CSV table of C-alpha atoms in Angstrom, one decimal:
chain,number,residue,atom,x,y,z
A,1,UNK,CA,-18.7,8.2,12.0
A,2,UNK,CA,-18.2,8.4,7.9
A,3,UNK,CA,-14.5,8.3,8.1
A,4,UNK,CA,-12.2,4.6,7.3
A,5,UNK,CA,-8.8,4.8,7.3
A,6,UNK,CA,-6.4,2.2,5.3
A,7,UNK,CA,-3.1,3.1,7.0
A,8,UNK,CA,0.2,2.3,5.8
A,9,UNK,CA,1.7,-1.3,6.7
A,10,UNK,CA,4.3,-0.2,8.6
A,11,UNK,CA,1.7,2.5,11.1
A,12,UNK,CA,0.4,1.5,14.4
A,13,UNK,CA,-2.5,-0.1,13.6
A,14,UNK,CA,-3.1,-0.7,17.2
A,15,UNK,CA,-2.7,3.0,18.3
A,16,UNK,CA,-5.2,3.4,15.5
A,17,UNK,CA,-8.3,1.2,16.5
A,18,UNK,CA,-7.5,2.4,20.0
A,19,UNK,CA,-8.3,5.9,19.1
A,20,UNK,CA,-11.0,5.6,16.2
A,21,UNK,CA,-12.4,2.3,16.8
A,22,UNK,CA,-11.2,-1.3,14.5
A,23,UNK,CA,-14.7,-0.4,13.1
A,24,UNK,CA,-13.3,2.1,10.9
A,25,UNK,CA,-9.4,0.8,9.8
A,26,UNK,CA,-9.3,-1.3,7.1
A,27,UNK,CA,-6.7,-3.5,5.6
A,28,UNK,CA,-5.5,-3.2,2.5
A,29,UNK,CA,-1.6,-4.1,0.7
A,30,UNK,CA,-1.9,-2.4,-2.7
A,31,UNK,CA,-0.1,-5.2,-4.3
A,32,UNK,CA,2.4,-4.9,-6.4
A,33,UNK,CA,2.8,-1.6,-5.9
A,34,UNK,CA,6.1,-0.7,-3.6
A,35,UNK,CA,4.6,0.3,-0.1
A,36,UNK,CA,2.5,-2.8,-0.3
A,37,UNK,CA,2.5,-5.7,1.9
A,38,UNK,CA,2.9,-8.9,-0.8
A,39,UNK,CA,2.0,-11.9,1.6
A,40,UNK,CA,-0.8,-10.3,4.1
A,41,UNK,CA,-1.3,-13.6,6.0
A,42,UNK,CA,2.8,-12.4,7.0
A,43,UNK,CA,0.9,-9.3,8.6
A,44,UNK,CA,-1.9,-10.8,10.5
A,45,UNK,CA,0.5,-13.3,12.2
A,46,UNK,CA,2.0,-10.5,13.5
A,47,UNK,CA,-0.8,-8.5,14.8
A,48,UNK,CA,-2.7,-11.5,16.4
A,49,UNK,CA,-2.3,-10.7,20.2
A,50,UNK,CA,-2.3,-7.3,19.5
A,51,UNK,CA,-5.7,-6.5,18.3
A,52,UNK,CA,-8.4,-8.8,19.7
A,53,UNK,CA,-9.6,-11.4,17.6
A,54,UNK,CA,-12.9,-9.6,16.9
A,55,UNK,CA,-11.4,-6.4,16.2
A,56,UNK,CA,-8.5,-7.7,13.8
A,57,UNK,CA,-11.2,-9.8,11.7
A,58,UNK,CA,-13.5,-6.2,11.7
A,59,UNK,CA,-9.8,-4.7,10.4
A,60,UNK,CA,-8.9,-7.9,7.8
A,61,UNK,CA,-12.2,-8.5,6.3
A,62,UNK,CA,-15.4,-7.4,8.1
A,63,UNK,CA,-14.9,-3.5,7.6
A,64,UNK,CA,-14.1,-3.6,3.8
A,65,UNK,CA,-17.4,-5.5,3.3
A,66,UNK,CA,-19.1,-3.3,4.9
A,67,UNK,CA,-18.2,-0.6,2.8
A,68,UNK,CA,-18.9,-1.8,-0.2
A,69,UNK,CA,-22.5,-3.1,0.5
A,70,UNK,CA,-21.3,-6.8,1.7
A,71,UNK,CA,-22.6,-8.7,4.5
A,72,UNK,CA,-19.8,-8.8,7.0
């Protein structure tokens, strides 16, 4: 309930929002640092089908909003 995780590019996401809810993962690269993810759209391509749309919208943009007072 007051936990959000921003996992690592390279974790399962899926296994993630499966087992917390895609309410509470959130995207994030961390650009330019190393362990980011420089071209997210690369990302989401890959994870459509995976996560359903709802849920990997909450994930890309909807969540973060949340949390910082945003509109979602």
């Amino acid at each position: 309930q007051h936990v959000w995780v921003n996992p690592y590019h390279e974790e399962d996401h899926v296994a993630l929002a499966n087992l917390i809810g895609a309410g509470h993962v959130v995207y994030g690269s961390d650009f330019p640092h190393p362990e980011c993810v420089p071209h997210p759209e690369e990302w989401l391509t890959e994870m459509k089908g995976k996560l359903a749309p709802q849920d990997l919208r909450r994930v890309m943009r909807d969540n973060a909003r949340q949390l910082v007072g945003l509109a979602a």
